[in-house]
mmCIF file with all atom_site columns, C-alpha atoms and ligand atoms in Angstrom:
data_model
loop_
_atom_site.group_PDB
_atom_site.id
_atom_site.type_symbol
_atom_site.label_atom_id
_atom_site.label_alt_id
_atom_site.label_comp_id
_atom_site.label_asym_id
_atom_site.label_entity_id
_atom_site.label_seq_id
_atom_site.pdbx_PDB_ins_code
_atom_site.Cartn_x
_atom_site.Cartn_y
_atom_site.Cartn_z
_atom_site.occupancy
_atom_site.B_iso_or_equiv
_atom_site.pdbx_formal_charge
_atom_site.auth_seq_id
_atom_site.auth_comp_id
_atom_site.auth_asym_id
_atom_site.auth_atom_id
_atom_site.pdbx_PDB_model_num
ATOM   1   C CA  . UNK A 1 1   ? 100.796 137.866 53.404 1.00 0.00 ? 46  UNK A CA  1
ATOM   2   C CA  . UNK A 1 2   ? 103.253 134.681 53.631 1.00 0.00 ? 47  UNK A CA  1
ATOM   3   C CA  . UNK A 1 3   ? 107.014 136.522 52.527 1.00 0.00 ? 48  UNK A CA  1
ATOM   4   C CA  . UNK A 1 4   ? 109.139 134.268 51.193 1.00 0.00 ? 49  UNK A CA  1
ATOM   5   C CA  . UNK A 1 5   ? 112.933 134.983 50.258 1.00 0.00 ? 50  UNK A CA  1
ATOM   6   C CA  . UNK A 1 6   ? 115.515 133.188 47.669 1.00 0.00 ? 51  UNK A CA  1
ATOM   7   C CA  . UNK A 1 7   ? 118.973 132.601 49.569 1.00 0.00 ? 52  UNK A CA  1
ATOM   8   C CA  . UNK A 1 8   ? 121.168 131.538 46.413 1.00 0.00 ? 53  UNK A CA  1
ATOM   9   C CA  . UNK A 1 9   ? 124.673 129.914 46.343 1.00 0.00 ? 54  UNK A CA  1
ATOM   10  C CA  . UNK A 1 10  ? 127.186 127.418 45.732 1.00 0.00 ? 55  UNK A CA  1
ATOM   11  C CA  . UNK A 1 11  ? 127.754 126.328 49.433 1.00 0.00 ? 56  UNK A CA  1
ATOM   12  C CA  . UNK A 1 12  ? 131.023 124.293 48.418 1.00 0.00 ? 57  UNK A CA  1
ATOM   13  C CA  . UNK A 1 13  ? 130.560 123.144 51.231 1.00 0.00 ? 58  UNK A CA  1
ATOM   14  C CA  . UNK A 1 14  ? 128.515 124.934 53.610 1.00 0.00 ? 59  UNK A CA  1
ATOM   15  C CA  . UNK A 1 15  ? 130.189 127.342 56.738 1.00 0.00 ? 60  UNK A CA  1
ATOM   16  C CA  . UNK A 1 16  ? 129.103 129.229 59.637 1.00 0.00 ? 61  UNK A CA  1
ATOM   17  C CA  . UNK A 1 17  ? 129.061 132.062 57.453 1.00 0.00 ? 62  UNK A CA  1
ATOM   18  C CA  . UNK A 1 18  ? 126.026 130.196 55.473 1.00 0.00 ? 63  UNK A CA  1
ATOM   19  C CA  . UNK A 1 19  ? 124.247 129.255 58.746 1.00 0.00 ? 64  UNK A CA  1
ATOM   20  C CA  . UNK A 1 20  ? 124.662 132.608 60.373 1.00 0.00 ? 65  UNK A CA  1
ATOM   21  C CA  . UNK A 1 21  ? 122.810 134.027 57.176 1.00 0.00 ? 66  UNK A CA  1
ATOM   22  C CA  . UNK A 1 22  ? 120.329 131.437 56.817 1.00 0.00 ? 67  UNK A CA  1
ATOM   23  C CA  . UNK A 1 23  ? 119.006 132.191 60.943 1.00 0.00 ? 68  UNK A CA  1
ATOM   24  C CA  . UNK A 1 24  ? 119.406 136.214 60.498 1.00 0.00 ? 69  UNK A CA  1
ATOM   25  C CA  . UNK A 1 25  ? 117.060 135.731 57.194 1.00 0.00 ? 70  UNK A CA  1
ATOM   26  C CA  . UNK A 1 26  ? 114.794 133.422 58.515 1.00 0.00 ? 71  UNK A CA  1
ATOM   27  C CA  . UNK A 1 27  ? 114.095 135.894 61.108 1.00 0.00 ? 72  UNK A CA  1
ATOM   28  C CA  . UNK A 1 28  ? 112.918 138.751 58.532 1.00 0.00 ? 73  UNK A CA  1
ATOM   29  C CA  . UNK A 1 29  ? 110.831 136.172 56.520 1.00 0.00 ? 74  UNK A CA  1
ATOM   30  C CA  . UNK A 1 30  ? 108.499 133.766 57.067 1.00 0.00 ? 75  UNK A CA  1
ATOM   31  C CA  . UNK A 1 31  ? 110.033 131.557 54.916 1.00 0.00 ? 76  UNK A CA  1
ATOM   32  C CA  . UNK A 1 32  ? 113.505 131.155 53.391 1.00 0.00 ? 77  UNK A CA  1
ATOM   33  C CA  . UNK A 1 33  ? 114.383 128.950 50.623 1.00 0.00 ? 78  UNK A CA  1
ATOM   34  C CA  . UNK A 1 34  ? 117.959 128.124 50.254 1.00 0.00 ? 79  UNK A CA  1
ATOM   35  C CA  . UNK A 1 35  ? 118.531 127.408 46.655 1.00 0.00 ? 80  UNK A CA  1
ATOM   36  C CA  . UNK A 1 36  ? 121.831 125.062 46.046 1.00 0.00 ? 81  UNK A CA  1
ATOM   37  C CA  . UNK A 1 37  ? 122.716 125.834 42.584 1.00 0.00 ? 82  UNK A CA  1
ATOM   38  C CA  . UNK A 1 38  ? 123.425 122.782 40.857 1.00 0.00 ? 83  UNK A CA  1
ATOM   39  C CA  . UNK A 1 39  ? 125.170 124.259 37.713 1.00 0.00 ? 84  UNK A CA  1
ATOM   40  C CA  . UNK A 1 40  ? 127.661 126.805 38.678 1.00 0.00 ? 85  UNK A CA  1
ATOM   41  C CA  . UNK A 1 41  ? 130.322 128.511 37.046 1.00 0.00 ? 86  UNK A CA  1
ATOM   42  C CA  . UNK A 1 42  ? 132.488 127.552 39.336 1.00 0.00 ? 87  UNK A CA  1
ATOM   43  C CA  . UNK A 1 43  ? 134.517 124.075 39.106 1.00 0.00 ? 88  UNK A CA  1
ATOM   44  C CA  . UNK A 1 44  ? 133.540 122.339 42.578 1.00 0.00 ? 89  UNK A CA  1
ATOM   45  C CA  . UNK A 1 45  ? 134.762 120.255 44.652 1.00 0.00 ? 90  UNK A CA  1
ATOM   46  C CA  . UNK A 1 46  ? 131.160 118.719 45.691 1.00 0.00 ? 91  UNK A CA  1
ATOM   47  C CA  . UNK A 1 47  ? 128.763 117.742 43.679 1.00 0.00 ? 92  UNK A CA  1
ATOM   48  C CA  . UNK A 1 48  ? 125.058 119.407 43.854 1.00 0.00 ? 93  UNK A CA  1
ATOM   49  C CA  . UNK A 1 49  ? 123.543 116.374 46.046 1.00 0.00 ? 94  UNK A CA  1
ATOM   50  C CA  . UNK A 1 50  ? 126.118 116.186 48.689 1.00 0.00 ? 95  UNK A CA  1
ATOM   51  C CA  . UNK A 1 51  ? 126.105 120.066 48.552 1.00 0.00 ? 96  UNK A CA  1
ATOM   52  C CA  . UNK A 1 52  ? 122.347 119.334 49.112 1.00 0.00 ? 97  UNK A CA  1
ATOM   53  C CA  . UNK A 1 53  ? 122.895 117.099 52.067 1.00 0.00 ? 98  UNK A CA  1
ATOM   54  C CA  . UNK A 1 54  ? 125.261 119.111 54.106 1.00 0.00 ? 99  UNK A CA  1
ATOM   55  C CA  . UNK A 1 55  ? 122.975 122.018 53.999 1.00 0.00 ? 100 UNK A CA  1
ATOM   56  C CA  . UNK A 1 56  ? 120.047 119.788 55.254 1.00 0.00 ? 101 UNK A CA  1
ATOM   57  C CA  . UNK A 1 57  ? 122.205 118.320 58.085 1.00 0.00 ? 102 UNK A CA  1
ATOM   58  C CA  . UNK A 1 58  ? 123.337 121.437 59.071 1.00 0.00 ? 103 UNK A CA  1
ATOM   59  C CA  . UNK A 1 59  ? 120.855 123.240 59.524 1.00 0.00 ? 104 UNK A CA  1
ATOM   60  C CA  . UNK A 1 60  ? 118.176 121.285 60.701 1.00 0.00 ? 105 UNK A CA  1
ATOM   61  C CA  . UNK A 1 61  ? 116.923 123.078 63.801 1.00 0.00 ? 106 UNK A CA  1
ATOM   62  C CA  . UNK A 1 62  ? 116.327 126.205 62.012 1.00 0.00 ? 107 UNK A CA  1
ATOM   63  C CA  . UNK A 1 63  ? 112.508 127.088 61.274 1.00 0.00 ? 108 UNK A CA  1
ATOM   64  C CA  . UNK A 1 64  ? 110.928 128.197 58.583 1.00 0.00 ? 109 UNK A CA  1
ATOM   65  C CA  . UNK A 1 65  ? 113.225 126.931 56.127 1.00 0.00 ? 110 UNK A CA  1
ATOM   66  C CA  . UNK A 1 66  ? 113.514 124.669 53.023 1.00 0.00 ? 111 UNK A CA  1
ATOM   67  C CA  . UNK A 1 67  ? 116.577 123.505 50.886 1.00 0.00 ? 112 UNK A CA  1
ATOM   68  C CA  . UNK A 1 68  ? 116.744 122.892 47.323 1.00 0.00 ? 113 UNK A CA  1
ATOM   69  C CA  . UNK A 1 69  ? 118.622 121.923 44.405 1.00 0.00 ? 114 UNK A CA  1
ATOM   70  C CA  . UNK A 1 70  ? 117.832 124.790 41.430 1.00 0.00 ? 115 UNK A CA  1
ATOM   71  C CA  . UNK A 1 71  ? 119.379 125.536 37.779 1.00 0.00 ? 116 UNK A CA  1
ATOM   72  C CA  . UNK A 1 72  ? 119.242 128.510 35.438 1.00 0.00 ? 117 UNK A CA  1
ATOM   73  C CA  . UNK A 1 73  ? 118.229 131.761 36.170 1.00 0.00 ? 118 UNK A CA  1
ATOM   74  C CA  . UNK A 1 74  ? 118.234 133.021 39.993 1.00 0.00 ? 119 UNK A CA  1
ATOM   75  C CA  . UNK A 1 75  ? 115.039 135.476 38.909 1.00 0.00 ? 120 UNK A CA  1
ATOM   76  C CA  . UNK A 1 76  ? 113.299 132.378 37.287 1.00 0.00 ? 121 UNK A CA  1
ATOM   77  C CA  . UNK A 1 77  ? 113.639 130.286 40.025 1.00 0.00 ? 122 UNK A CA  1
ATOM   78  C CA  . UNK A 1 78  ? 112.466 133.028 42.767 1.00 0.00 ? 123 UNK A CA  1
ATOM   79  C CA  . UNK A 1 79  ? 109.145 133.676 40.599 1.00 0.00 ? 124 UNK A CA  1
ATOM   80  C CA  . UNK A 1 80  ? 108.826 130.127 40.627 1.00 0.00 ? 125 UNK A CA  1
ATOM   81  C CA  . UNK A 1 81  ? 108.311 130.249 44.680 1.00 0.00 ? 126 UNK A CA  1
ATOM   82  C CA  . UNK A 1 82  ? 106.126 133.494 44.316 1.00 0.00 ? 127 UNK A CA  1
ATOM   83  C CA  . UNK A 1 83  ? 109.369 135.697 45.396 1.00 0.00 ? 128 UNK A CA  1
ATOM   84  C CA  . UNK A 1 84  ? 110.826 138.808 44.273 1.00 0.00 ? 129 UNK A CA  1
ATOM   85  C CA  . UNK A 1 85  ? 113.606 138.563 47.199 1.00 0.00 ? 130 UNK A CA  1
ATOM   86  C CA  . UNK A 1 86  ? 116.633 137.207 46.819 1.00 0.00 ? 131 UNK A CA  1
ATOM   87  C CA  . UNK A 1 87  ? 118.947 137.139 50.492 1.00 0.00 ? 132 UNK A CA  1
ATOM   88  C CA  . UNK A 1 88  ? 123.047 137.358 49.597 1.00 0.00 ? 133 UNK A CA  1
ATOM   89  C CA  . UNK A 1 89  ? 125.605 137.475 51.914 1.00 0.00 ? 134 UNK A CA  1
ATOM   90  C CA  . UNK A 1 90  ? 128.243 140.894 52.480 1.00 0.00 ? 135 UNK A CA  1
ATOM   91  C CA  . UNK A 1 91  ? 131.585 140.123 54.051 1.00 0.00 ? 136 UNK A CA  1
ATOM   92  C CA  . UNK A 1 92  ? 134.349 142.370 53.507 1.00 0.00 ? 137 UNK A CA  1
ATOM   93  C CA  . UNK A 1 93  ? 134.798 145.197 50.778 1.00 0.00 ? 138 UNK A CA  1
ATOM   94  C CA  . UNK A 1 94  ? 135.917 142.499 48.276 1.00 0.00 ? 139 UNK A CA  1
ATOM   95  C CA  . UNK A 1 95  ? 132.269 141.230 48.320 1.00 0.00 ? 140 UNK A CA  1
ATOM   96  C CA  . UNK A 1 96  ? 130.622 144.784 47.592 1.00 0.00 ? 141 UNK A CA  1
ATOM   97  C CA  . UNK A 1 97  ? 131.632 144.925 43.485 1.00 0.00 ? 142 UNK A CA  1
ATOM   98  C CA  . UNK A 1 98  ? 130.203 141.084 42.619 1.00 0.00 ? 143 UNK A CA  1
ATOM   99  C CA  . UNK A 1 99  ? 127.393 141.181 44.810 1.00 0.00 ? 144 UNK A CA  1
ATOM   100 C CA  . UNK A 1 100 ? 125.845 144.933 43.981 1.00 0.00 ? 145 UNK A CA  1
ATOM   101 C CA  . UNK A 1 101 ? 126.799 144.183 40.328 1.00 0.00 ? 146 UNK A CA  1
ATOM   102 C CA  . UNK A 1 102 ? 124.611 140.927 40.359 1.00 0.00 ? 147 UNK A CA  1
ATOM   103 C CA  . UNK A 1 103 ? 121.808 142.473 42.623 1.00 0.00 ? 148 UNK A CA  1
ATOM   104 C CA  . UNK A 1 104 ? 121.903 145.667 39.291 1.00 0.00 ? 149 UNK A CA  1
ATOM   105 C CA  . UNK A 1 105 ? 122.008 142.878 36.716 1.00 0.00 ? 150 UNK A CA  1
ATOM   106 C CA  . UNK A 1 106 ? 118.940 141.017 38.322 1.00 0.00 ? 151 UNK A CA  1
ATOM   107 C CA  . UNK A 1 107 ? 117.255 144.600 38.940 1.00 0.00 ? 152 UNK A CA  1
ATOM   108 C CA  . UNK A 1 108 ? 117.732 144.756 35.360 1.00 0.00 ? 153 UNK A CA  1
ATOM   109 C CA  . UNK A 1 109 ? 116.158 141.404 34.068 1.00 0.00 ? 154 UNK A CA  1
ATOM   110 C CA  . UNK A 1 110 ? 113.603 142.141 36.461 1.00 0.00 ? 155 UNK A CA  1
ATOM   111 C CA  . UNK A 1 111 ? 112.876 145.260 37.934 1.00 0.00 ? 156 UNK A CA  1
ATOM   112 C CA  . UNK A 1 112 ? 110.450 143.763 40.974 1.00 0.00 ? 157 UNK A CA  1
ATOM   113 C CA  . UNK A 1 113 ? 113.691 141.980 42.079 1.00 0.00 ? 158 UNK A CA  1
ATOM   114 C CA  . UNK A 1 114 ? 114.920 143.279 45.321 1.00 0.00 ? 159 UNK A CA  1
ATOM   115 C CA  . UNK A 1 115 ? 118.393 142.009 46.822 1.00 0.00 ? 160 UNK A CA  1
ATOM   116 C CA  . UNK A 1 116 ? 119.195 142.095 50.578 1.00 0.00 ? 161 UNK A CA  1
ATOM   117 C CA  . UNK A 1 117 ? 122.621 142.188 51.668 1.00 0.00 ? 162 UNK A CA  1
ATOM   118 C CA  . UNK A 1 118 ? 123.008 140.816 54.924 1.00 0.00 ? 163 UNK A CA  1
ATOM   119 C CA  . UNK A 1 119 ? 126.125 140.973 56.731 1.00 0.00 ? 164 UNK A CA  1
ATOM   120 C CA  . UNK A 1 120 ? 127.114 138.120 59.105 1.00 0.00 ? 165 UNK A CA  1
ATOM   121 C CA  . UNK A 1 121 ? 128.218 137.915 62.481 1.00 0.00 ? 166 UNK A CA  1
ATOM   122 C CA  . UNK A 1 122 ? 132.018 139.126 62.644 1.00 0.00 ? 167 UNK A CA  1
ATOM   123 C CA  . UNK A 1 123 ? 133.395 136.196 63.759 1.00 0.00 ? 168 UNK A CA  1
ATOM   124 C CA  . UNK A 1 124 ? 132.645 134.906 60.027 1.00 0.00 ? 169 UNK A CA  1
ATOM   125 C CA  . UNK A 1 125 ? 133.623 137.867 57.901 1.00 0.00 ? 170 UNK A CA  1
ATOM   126 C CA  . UNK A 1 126 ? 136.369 136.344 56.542 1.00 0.00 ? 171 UNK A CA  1
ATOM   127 C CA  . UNK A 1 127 ? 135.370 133.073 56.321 1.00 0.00 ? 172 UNK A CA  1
ATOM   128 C CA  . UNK A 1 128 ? 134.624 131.578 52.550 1.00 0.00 ? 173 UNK A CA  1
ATOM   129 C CA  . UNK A 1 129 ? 134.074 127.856 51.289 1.00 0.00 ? 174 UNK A CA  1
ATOM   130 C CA  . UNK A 1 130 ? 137.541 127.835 49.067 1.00 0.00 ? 175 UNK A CA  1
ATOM   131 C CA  . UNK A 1 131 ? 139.643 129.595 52.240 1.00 0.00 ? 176 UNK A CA  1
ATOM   132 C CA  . UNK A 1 132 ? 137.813 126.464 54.145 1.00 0.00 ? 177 UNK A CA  1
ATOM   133 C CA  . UNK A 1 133 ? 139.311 124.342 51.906 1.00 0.00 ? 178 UNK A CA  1
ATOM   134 C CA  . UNK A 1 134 ? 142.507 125.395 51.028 1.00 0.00 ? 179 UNK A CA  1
ATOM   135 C CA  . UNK A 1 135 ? 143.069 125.351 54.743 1.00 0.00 ? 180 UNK A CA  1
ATOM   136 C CA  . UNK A 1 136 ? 141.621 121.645 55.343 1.00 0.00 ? 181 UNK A CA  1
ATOM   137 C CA  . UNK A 1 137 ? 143.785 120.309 52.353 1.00 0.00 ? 182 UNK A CA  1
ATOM   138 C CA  . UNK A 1 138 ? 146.924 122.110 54.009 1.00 0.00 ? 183 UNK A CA  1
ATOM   139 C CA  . UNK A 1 139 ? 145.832 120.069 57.306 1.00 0.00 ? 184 UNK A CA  1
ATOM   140 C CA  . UNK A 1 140 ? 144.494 123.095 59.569 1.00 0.00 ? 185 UNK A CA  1
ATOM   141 C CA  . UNK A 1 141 ? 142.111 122.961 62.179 1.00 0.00 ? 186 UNK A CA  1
ATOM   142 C CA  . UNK A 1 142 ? 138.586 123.887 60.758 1.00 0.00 ? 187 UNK A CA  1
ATOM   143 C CA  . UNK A 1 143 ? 136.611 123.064 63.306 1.00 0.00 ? 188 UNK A CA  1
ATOM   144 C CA  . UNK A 1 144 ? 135.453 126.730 64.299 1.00 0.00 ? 189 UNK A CA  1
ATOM   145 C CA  . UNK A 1 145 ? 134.661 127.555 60.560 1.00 0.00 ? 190 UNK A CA  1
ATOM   146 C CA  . UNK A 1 146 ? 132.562 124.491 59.803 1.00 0.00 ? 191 UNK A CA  1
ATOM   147 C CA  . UNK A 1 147 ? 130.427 122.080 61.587 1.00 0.00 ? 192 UNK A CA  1
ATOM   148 C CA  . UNK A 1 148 ? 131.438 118.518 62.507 1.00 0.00 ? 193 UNK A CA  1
ATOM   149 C CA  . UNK A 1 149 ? 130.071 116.361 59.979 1.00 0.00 ? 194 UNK A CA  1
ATOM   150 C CA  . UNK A 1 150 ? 131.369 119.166 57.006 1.00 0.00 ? 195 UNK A CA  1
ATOM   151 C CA  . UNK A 1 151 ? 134.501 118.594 58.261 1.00 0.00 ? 196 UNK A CA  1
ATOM   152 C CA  . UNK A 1 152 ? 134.720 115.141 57.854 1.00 0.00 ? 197 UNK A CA  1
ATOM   153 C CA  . UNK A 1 153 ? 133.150 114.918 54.833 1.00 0.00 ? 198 UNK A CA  1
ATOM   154 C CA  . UNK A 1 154 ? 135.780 117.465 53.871 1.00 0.00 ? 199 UNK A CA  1
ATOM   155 C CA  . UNK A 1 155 ? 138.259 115.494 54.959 1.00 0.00 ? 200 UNK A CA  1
ATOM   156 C CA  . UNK A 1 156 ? 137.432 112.397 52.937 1.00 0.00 ? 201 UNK A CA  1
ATOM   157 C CA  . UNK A 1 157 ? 136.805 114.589 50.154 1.00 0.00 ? 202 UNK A CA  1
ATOM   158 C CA  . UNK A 1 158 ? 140.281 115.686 50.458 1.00 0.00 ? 203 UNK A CA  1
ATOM   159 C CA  . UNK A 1 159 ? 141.755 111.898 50.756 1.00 0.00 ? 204 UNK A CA  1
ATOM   160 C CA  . UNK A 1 160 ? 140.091 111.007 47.492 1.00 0.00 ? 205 UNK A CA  1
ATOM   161 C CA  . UNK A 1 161 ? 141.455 113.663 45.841 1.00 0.00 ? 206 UNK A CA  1
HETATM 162 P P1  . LIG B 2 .   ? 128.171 131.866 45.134 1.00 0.00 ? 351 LIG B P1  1
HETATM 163 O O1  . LIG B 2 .   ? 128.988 130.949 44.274 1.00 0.00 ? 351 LIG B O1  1
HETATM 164 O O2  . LIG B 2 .   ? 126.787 132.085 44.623 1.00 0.00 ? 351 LIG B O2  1
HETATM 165 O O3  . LIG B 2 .   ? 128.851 133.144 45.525 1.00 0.00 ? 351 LIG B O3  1
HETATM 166 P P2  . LIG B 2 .   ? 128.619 130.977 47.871 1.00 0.00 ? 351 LIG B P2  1
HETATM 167 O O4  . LIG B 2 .   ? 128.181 129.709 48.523 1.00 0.00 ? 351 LIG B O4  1
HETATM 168 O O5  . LIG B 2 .   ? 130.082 131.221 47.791 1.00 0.00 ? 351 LIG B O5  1
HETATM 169 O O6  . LIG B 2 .   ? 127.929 130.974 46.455 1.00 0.00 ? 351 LIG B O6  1
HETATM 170 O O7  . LIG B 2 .   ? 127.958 132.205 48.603 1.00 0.00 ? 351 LIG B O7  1
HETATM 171 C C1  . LIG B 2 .   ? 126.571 132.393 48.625 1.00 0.00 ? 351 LIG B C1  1
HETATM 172 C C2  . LIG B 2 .   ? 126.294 133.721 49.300 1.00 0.00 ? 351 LIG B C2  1
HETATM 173 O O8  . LIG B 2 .   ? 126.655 133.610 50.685 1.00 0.00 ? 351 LIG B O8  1
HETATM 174 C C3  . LIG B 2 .   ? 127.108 134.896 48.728 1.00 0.00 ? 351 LIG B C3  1
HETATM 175 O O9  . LIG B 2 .   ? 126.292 136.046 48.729 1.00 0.00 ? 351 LIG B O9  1
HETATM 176 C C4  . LIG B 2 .   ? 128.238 135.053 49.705 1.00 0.00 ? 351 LIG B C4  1
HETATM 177 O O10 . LIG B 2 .   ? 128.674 136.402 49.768 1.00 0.00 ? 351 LIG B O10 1
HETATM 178 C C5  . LIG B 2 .   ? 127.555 134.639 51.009 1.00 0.00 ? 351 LIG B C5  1
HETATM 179 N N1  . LIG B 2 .   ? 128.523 134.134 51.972 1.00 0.00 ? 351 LIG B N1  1
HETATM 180 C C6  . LIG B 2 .   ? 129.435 133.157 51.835 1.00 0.00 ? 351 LIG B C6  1
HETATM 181 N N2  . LIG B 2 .   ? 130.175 133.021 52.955 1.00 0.00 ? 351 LIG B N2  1
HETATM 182 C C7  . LIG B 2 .   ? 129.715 133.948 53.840 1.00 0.00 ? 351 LIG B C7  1
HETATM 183 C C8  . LIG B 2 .   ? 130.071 134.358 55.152 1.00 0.00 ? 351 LIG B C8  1
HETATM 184 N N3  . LIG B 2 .   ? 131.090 133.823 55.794 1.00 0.00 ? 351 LIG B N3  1
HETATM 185 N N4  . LIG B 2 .   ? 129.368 135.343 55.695 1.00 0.00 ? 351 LIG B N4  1
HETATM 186 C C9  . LIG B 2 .   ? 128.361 135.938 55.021 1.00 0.00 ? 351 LIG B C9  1
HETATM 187 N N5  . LIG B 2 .   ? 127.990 135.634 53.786 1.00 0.00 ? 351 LIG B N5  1
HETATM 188 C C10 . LIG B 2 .   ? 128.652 134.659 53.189 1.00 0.00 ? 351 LIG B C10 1
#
C-alpha cells in the first residue's frame, strides 16, 4: 500500500524548521505532499507562487516528495490525494493549544483524519517564519535559520517594502 501524508502550511517563507520536517516525514511515508496554502488567514508577506518556489528550491534533494499550491479545506484537499494523514509541526508548548485544537477540529469534520505531530530537531525549536523576519527586517544574521537563496529573497522582499 503506497502511504501518502498532507504536510500543510503557510511557509512565509520557508526555514530549517520546514525542511527538518519535510526529511523526518518523508522518512515515515512513501510520499509526502507539502501543501502551500494559497489563501491563509494570515496577511503575508509572500505571495502563494514565490511561497511555491522557495519550497521547490529548497528542498530539492529530498525524495519522495511533491509541492503544491492548495485552497479550502485541509481534509478536502488530503482526500483529494487519497490521504487521511495530515504531518504538522510541534515546537515549544506555545504550539501544543493551536495545533491539537486543529488536529480535534479536523478529527471532527472527519473522523478517518489522523494528525502527526512531529517535533523537529532542537536546533529549530524556536525558529518560526515571522521571528525569521522580524529579525531580517531588523538587519540580523539569518543565515543559520534559512537557506541562502530565502535569505536573499528575504532581503529584497524587505527593500521593497
Ligand atoms: P501555518 O500558518 O499553517 O501554521 P506555518 O508555515 O507557520 O503554517 O507552519 C506549518 C507547520 O510547520 C505548523 O505545524 C508549524 O508548527 C510547523 N513548523 C513551523 N516552523 C517549524 C519549526 N521550526 N519546527 C517544526 N515545525 C515547524
Amino acid at each position: 500500500m503506497n502511504r501518502t501524508a498532507i504536510y500543510p502550511g503557510s511557509f512565509d517563507p520557508v526555514t530549517y524548521g520546514h525542511i527538518d520536517l519535510i526529511k523526518r516525514a518523508a522518512t515515515l511515508f512513501d510520499r509526502i505532499i507539502v501543501g502551500v496554502a494559497s489563501n491563509t488567514r494570515k496577511q503575508t508577506l509572500f505571495n502563494a507562487d514565490e511561497r511555491l518556489v522557495m519550497l521547490k528550491e529548497t528542498t530539492k534533494g529530498i525524495k519522495g516528495i511533491s509541492i503544491e499550491l492548495f485552497d479550502g479545506l485541509v481534509i478536502k484537499y488530503a482526500y483529494k490525494h487519497k490521504s487521511h494523514v495530515l504531518i504538522r509541526g510541534l515546537r515549544v508548548i506555545s504550539d501544543f493549544d493551536y495545533e491539537v485544537q486543529m488536529a480535534l477540529t479536523n478529527r471532527r469534520l472527519d473522523q478517518k483524519i489522523e494528525t502527526i505531530l512531529l517535533v523537529p530537531s532542537e536546533g529549530y525549536t524556536f525558529l518560526s517564519s515571522s521571528l525569521i523576519k522580524e529579525a531580517a527586517s531588523l538587519g540580523a544574521d539569518i543565515s543559520s535559520f534559512v537557506p541562502k537563496i530565502v535569505e536573499k529573497k528575504l532581503k529584497k522582499k524587505l527593500s521593497q517594502a
